[in-house]
Coordinates of C-alpha atoms in Angstrom, one line a residue:
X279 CA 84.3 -219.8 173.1
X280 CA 84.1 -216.3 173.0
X281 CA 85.1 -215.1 175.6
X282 CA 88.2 -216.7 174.5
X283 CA 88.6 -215.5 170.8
X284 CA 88.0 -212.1 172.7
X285 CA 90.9 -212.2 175.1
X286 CA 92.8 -213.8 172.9
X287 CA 92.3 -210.7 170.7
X288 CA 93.0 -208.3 173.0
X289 CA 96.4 -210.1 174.0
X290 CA 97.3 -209.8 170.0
X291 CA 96.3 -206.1 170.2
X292 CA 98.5 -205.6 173.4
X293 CA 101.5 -207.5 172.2
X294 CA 101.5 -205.5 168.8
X295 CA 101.4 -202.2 170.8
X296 CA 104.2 -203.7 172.9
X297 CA 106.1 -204.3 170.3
X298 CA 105.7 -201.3 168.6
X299 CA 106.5 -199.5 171.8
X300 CA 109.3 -201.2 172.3
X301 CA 111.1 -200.8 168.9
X302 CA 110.4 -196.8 169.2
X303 CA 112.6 -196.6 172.1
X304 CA 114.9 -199.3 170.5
X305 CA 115.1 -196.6 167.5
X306 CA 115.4 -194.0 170.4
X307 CA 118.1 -195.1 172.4
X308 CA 116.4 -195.9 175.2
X309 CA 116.7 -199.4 175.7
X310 CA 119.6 -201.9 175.3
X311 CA 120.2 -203.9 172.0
X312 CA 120.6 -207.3 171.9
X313 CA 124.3 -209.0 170.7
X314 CA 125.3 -207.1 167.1
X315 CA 124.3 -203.5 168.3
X316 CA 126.3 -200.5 167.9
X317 CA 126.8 -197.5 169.7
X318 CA 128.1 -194.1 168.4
X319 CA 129.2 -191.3 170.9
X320 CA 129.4 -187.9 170.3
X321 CA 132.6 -187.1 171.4
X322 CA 134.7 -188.4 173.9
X323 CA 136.5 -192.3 173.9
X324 CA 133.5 -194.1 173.7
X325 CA 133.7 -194.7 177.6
X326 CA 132.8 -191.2 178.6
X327 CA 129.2 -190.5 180.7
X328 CA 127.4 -187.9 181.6
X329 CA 125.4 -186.2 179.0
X330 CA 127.1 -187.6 176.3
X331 CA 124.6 -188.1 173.9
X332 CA 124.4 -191.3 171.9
X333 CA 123.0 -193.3 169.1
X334 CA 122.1 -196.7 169.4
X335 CA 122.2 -199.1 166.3
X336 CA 121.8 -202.8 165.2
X337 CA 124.5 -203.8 163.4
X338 CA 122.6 -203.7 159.6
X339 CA 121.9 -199.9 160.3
X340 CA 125.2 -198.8 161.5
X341 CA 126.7 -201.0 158.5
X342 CA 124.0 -198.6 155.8
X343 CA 124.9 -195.6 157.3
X344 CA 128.7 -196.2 157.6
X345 CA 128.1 -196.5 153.5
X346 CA 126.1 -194.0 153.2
X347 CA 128.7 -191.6 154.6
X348 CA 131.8 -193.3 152.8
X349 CA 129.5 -192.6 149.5
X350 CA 129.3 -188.7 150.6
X351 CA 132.9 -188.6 151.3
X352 CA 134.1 -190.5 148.4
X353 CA 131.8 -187.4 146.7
X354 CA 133.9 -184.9 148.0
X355 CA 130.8 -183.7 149.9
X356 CA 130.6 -181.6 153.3
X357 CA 130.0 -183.0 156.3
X358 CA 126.5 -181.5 156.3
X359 CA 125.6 -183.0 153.2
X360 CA 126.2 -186.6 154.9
X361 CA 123.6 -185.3 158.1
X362 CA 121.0 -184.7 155.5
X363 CA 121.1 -188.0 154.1
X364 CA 121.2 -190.0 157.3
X365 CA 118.4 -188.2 158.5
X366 CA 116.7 -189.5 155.3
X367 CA 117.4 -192.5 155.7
X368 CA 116.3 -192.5 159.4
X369 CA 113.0 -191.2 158.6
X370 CA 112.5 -193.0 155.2
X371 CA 113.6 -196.5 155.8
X372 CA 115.0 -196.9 159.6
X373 CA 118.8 -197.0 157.9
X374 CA 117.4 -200.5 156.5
X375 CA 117.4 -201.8 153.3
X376 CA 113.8 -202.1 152.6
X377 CA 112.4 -204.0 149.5
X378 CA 109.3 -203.0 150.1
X379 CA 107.5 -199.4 150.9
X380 CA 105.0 -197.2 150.2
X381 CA 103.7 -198.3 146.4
X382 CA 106.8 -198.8 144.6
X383 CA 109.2 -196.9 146.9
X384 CA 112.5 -199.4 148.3
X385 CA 115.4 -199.1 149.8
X386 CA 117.1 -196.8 152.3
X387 CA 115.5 -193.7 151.1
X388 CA 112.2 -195.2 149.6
X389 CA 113.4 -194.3 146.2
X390 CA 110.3 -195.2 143.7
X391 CA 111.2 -197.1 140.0
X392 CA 108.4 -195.4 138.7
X393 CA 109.9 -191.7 139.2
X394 CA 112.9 -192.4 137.7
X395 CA 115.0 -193.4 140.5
X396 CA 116.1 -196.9 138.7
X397 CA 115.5 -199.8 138.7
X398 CA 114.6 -201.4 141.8
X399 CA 117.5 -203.7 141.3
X400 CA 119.6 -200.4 141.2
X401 CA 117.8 -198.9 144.3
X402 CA 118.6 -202.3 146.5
X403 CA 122.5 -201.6 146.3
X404 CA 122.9 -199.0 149.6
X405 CA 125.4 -197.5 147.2
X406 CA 123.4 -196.6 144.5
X407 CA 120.7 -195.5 146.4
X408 CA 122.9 -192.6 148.2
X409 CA 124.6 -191.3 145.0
X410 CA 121.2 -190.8 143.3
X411 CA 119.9 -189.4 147.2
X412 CA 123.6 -187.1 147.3
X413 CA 122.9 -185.9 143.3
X414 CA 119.7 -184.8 143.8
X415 CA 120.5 -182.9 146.6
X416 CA 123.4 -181.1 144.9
X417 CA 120.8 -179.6 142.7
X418 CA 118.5 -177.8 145.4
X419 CA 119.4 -174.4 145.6
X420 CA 120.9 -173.5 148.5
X421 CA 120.7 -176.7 150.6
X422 CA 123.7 -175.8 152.3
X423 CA 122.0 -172.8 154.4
X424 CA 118.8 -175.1 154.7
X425 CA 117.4 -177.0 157.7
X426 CA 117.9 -180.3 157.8
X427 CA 114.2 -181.3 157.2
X428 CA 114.2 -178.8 154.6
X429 CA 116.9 -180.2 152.3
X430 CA 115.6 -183.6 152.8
X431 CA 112.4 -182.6 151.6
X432 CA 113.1 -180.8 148.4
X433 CA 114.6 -183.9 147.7
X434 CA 112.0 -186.8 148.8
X435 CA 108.7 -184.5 148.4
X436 CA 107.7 -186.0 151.3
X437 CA 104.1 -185.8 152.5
X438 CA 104.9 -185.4 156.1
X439 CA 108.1 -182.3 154.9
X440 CA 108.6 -182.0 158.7
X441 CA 109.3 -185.4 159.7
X442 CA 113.6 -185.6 159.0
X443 CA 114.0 -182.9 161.6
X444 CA 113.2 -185.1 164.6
X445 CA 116.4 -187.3 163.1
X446 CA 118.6 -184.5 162.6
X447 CA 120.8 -184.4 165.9
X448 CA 121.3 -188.4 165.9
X449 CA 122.2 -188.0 162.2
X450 CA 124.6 -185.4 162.9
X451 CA 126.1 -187.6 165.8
X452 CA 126.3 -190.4 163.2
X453 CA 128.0 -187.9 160.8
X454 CA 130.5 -186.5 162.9
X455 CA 132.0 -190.0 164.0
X456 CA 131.9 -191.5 160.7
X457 CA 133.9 -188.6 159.1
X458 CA 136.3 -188.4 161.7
X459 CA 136.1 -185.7 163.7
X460 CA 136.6 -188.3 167.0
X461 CA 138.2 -191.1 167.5
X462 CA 136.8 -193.9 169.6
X463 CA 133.7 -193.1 168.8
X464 CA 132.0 -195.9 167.0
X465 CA 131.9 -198.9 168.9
X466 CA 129.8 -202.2 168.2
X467 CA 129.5 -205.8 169.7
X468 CA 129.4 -208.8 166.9
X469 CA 127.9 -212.3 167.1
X470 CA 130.6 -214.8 168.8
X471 CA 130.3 -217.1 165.4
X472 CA 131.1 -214.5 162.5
X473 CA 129.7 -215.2 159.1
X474 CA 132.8 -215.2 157.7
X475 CA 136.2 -216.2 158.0
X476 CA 139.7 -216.8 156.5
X477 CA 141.0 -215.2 153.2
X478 CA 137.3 -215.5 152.1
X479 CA 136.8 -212.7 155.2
X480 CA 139.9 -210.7 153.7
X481 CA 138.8 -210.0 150.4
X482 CA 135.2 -209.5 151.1
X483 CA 136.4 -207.1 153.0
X484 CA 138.8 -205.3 150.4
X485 CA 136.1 -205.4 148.1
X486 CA 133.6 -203.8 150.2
X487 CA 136.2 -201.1 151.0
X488 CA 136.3 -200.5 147.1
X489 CA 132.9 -200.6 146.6
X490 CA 132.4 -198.3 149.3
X491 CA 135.2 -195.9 149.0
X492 CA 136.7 -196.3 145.3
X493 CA 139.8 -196.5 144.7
X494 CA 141.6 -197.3 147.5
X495 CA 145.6 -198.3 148.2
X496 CA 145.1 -201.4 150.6
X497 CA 148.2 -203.5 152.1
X498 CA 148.0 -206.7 153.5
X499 CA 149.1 -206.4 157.6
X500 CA 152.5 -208.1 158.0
X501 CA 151.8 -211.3 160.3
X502 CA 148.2 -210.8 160.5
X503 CA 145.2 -211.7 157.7
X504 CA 142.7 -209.3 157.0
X505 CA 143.0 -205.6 155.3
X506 CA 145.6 -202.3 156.3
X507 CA 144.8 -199.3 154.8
X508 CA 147.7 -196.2 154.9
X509 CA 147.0 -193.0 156.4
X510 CA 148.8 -189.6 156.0
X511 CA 146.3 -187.9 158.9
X512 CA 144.1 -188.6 162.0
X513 CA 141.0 -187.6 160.7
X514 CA 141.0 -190.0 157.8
X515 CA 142.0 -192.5 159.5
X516 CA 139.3 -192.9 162.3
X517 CA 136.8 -192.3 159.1
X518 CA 138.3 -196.0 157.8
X519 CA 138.5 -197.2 161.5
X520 CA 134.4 -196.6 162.3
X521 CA 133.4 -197.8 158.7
X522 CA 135.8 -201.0 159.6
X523 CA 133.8 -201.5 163.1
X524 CA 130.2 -200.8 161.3
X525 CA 131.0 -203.5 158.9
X526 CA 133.0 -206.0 161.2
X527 CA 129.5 -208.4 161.8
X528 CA 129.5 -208.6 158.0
X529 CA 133.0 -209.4 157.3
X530 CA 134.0 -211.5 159.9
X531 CA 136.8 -208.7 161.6
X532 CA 138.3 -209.3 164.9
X533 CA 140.4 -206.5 165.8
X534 CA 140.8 -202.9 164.5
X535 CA 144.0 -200.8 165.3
X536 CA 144.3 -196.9 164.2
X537 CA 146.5 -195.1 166.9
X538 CA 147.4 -196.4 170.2
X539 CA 143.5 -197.8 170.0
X540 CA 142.1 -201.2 169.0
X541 CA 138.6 -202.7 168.4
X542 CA 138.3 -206.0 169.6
X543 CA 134.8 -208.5 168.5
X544 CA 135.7 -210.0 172.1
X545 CA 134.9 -207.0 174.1
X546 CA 133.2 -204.9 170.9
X547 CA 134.5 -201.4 172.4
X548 CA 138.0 -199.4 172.4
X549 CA 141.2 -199.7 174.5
X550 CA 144.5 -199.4 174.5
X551 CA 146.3 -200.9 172.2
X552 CA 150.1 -202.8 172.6
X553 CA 151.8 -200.7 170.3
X554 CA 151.1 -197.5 168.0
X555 CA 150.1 -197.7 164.3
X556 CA 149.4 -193.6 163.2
X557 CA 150.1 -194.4 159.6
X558 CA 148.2 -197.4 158.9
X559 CA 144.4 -198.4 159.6
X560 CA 144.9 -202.3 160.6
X561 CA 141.9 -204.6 160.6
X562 CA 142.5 -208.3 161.6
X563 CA 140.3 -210.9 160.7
X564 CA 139.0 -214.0 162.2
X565 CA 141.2 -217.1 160.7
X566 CA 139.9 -219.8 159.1
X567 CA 139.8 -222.4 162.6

């Protein structure tokens, strides 16, 4: 008897290592993800190989740090501002949306109640969280000129000040996609039942957008159901494109069209697409049957 509580407690020990193993080079990019993963290129179509370096993400941490760089942007903030808080987020929370932590910290960025971060209520809503993360920040000196882990630290006060550096490239990869710079570049497979259908799916979504973005002029695509958003440039336009791919497992969206490129959920990556749209940002969802 044991003998057998022994092996069966060394089996335990080795599955946890396993597992741990294995969700380190999940979080890595080493290994595939299962059905609603993302991956995010940095530059190229999103079919490119090579060196091309990229960042693989389930679908709930591309949808966070899509958010998390709308709330940057809808703050007027630079590009490296956005980096800074990803890699936060990377190192605090795994881009999830934690309600539990070290003593009272939640959230993406392990914000605490008890230091005057909010409520944890407040802290829970991704939005929230990355205002109060993007304020704080605005108020270090010089955090512009700083490194990465740096920034992040005069922020968080961190006990391990180094630790946001080892996420800085894959946050700016993440940055540089999700404000435009490249088109293509964001590209995620969905589940084949989506949670969400119909005009339910269509203004979810709007609201989302809103939520995310602020005010926003949306349109409703002639002959299609779901969301179009008008466009006077490229670069905006991929920035609502990659948020719209991040969040289609949420919202039940079947196609995305910016360009001569669409998004399908059936083959959850870029192609050509059957005719041009440069002035509007088209996202189809599922219908209701």
């Amino acid at each position: 008897m044991r003998s057998r509580t022994v092996a069966a407690g060394v089996s335990l020990v080795l599955l946890a290592g396993l597992a741990v193993y294995l969700g380190s080079r999940v979080a890595h990019g080493d290994l595939p993800l299962p059905v609603r993963a993302c991956t995010v290129y940095e530059a190229g179509d999103g079919e490119s190989g090579g060196n091309v370096r990229k960042v693989r993400l389930t679908g709930e941490q591309m949808a966070n740090a899509a958010t998390i760089a709308a709330v940057g942007l809808r703050r007027r903030l630079p590009e490296r501002a956005i980096v800074v808080a990803l890699a936060t987020a990377f190192q605090e929370s795994g881009l999830k949306n934690l309600p539990y932590g070290d003593r009272d910290s939640v959230g993406l960025f392990q914000q605490r109640p008890s230091q005057g971060w909010g409520t944890v209520d407040q802290i829970m809503d991704p939005r929230y969280a990355a205002e109060r993360f993007y304020a704080a920040l605005e108020k270090v000196p010089g955090w512009e000129r700083m490194r990465v882990t740096d920034a992040a630290q005069a922020v968080q006060r961190s006990a391990f000040p180094d630790a946001y550096q080892k996420w800085a490239d894959d946050a700016a990869v993440l940055a540089s996609a999700l404000v435009g710079n490249t088109g293509g570049t964001v590209a995620c497979s969905v589940a084949s039942r989506p949670a969400m259908r119909g005009s339910a799916a269509a203004a979810a979504l709007t609201n989302q957008l809103i939520l995310d973005w602020g005010e926003l002029e949306t349109v409703t695509p002639a002959e299609l159901l779901g969301v179009a958003l008008p466009v006077t440039d490229a670069r905006t336009g991929w920035r609502y494109a990659h948020w719209l791919v991040s969040h289609a497992g949420q919202h039940g969206i079947k196609r995305v069209q910016f360009g001569d490129r669409q998004w399908t959920a059936k083959d959850g990556a870029w192609s050509p697409a059957p005719e041009s749209s440069d002035d509007l940002v088209i996202a189809e969802v599922f219908a209701e049957t």
